[in-house]
mmCIF file of C-alpha atoms in Angstrom:
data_model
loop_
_atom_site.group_PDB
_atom_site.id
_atom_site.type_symbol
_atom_site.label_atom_id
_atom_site.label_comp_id
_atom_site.label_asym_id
_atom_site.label_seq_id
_atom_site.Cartn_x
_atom_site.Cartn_y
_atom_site.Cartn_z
ATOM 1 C CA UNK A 161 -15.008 -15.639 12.133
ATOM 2 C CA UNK A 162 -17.423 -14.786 9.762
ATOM 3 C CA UNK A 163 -20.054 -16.473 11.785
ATOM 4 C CA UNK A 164 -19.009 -14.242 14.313
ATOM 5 C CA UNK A 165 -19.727 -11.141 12.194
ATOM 6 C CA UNK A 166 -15.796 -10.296 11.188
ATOM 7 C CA UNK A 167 -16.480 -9.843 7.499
ATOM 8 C CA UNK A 168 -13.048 -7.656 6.498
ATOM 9 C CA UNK A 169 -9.885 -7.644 7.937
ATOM 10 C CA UNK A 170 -7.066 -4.898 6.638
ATOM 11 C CA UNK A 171 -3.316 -6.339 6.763
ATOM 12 C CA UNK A 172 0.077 -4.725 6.784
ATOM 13 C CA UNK A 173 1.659 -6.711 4.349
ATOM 14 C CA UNK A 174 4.262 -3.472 3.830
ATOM 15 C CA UNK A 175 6.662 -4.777 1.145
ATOM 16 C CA UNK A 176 7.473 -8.085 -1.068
ATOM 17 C CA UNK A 177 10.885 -8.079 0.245
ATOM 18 C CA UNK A 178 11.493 -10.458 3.060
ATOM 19 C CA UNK A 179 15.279 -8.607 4.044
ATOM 20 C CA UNK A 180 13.001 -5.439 4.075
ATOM 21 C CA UNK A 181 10.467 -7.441 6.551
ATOM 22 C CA UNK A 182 13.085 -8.301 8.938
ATOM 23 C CA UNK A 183 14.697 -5.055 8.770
ATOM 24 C CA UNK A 184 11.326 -3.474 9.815
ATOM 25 C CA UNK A 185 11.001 -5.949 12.329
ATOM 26 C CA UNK A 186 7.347 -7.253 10.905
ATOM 27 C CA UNK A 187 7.632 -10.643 12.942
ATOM 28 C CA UNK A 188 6.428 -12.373 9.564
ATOM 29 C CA UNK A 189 7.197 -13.916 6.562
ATOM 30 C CA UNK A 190 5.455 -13.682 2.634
ATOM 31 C CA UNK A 191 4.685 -16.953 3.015
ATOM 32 C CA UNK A 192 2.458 -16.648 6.133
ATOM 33 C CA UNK A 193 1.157 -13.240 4.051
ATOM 34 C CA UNK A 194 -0.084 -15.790 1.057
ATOM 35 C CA UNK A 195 -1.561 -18.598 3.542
ATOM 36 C CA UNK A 196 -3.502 -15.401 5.278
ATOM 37 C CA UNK A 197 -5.100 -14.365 2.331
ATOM 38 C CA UNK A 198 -5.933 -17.669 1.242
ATOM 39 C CA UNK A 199 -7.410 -18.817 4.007
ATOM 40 C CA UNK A 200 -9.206 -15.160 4.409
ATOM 41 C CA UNK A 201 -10.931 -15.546 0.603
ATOM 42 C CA UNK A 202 -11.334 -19.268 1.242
ATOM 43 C CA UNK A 203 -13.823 -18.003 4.610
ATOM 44 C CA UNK A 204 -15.811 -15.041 2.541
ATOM 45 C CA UNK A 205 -13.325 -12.192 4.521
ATOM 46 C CA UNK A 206 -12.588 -9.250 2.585
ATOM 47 C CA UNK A 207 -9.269 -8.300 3.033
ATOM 48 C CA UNK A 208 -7.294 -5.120 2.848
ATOM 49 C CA UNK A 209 -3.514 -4.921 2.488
ATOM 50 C CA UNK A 210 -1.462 -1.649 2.847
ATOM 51 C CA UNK A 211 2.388 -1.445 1.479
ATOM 52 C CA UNK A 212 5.067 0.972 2.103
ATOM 53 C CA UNK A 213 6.435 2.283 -0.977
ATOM 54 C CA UNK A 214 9.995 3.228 -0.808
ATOM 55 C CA UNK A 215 11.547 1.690 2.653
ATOM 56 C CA UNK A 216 15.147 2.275 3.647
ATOM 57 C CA UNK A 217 17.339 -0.472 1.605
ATOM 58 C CA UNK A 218 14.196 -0.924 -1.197
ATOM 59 C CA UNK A 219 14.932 -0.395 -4.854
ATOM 60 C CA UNK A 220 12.964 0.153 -7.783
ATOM 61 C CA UNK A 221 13.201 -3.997 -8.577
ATOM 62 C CA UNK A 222 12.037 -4.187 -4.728
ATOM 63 C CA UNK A 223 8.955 -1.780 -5.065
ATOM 64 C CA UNK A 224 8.240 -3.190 -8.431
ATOM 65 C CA UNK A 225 8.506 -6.977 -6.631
ATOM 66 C CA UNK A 226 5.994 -5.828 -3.886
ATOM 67 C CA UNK A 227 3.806 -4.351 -6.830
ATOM 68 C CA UNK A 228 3.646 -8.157 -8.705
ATOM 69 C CA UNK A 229 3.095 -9.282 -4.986
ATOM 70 C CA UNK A 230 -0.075 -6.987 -4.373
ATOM 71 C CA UNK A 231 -1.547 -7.947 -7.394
ATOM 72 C CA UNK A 232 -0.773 -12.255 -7.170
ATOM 73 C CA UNK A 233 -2.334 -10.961 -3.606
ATOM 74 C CA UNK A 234 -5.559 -9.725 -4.844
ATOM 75 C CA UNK A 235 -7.169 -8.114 -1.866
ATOM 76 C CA UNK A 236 -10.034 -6.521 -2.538
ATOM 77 C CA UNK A 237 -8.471 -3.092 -1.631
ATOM 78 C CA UNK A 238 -4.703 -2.139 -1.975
ATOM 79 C CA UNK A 239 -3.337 0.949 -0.164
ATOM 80 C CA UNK A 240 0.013 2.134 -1.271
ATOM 81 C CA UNK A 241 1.641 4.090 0.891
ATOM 82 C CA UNK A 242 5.126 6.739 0.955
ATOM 83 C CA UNK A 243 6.723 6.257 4.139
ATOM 84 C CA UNK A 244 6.568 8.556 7.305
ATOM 85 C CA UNK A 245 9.556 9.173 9.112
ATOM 86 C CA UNK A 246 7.803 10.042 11.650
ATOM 87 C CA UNK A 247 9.501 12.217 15.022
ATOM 88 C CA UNK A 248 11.341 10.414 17.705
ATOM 89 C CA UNK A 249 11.463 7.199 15.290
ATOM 90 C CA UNK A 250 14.137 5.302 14.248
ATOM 91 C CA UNK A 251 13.497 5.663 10.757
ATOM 92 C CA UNK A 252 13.549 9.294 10.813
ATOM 93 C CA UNK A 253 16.920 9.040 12.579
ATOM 94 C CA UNK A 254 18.264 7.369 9.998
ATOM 95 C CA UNK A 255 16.493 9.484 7.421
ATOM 96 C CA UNK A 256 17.970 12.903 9.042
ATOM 97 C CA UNK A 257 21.537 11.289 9.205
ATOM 98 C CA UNK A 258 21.669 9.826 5.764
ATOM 99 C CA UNK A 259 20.466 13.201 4.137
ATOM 100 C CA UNK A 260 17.830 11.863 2.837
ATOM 101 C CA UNK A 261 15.527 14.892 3.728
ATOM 102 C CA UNK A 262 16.138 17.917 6.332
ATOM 103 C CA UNK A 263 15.074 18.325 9.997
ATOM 104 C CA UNK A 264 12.211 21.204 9.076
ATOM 105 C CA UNK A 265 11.089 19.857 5.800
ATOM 106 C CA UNK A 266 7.305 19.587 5.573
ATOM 107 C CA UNK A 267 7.551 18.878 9.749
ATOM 108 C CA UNK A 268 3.444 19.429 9.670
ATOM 109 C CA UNK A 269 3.011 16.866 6.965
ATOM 110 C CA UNK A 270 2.555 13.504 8.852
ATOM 111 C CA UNK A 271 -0.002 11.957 6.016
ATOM 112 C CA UNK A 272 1.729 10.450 3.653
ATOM 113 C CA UNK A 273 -0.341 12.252 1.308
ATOM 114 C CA UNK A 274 2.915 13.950 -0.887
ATOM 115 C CA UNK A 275 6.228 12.752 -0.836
ATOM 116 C CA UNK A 276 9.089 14.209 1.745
ATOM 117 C CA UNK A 277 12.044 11.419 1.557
ATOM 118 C CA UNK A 278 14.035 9.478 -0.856
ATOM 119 C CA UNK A 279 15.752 6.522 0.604
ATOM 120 C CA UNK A 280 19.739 5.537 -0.904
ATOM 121 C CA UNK A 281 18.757 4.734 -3.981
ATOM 122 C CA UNK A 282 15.707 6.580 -4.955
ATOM 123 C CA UNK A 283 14.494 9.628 -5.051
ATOM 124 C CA UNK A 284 11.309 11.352 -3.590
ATOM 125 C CA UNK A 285 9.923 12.114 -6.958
ATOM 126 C CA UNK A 286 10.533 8.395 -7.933
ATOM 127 C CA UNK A 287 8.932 6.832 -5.168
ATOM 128 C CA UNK A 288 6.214 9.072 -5.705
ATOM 129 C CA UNK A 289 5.959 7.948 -9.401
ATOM 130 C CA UNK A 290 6.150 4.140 -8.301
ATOM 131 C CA UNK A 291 3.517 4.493 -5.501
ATOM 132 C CA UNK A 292 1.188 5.853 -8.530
ATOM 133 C CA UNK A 293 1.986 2.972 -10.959
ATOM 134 C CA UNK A 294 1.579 0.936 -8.110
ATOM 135 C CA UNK A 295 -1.965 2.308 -7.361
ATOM 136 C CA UNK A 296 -3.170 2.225 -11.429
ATOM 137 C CA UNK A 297 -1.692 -1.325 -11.518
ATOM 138 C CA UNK A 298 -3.521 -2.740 -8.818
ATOM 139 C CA UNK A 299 -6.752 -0.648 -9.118
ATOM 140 C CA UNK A 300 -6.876 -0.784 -13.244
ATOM 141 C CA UNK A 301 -7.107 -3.758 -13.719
ATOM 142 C CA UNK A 302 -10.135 -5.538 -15.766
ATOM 143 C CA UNK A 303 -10.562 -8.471 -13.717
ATOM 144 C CA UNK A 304 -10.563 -6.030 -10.125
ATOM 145 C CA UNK A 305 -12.846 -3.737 -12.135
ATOM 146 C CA UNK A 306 -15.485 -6.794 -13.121
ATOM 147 C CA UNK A 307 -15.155 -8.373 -9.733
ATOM 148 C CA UNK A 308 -16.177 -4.983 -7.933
ATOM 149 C CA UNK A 309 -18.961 -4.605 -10.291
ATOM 150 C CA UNK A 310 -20.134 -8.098 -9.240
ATOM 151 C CA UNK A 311 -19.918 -7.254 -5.711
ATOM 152 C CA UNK A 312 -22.746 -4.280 -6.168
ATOM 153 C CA UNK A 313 -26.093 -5.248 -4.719
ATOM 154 C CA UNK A 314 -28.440 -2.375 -4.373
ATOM 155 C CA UNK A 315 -28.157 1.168 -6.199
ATOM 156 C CA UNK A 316 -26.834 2.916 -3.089
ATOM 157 C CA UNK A 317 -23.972 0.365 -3.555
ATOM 158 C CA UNK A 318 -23.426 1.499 -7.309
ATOM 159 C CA UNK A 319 -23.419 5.259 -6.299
ATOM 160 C CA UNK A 320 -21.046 4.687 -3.281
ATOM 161 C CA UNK A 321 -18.862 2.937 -6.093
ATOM 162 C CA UNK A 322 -19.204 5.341 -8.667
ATOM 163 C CA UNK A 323 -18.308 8.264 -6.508
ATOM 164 C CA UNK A 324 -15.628 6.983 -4.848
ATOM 165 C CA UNK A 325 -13.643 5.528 -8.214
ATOM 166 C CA UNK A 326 -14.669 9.148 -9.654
ATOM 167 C CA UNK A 327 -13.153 10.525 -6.391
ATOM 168 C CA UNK A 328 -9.857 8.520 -6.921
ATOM 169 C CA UNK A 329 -10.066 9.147 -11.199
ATOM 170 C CA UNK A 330 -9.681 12.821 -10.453
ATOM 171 C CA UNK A 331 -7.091 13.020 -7.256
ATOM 172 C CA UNK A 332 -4.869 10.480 -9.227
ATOM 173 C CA UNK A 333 -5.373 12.542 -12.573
ATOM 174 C CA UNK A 334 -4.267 15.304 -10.287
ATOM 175 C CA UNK A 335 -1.908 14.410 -8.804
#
């Protein structure tokens, strides 16, 4: 694949939790998840995985499970996501009848960007606070920080890095 001039590939892996999977209807398992990125760092593929923090039936020990997951992972980029119940979905069906936020609230927000639903057992605010922990855990790390640093070739390469881990030092300080 490589060869072929696929050099990344971005994954959603979504949560750690294989009821959660199912529920979601991924059509995979975390087993199949670990193989992937094996085989992907075994061929020179960069890989990108993306998880849902906070899905309908998660709890903290979920969301904290699917953070130890991303990190045993090791992508070389982690996105950590607050769900979107998104209109017309089933999700936000449930959502709206389980009170877990109301019909008008933040309508024009589809980003994901601030959170706008708890699920049953957490709230907005905490899922918010776990998809941040998640983000320093995975992106904090010495051995992620020396391994990007290795990766830099040329000095347009160190000022596309330094810029965009100042970019993320200040929205996450921020925020």
């Amino acid at each position: 694949m490589q060869a072929a001039g696929c050099h990344s590939m971005l994954f959603g892996v979504e949560s750690a939790n294989e009821k959660t999977l199912k529920a979601q209807k991924k059509g995979f398992s975390l087993e199949q998840v670990r193989r992937t990125f094996f085989l992907c760092r075994r061929l020179g593929i960069r890989t990108m995985a993306t998880f849902i923090i906070g899905l309908p039936g998660e709890t903290e020990a979920d969301i904290r499970r699917t953070i130890r997951f991303a990190l045993k992972l090791d992508p070389d980029y982690a996105s950590f996501n607050l769900l979107v119940p998104r209109a017309a979905t089933d999700i936000r069906k449930e959502a709206l009848g389980k009170g877990w936020f109301e019909a008008g609230q933040n309508i024009l927000d589809q980003s994901g960007t601030y959170p706008i639903m708890g699920n049953e057992y957490l709230s907005a605010a905490r899922i918010w606070q776990l998809k941040n922990e998640a983000f320093r855990s995975f992106y904090f790390r010495s051995t992620y920080l020396l391994r990007r640093l290795k990766q830099i070739n040329t000095l347009y390469e160190l000022r596309h890095n330094l810029a965009n881990g100042w970019a993320l030092l200040t929205r996450k300080a921020l925020s």
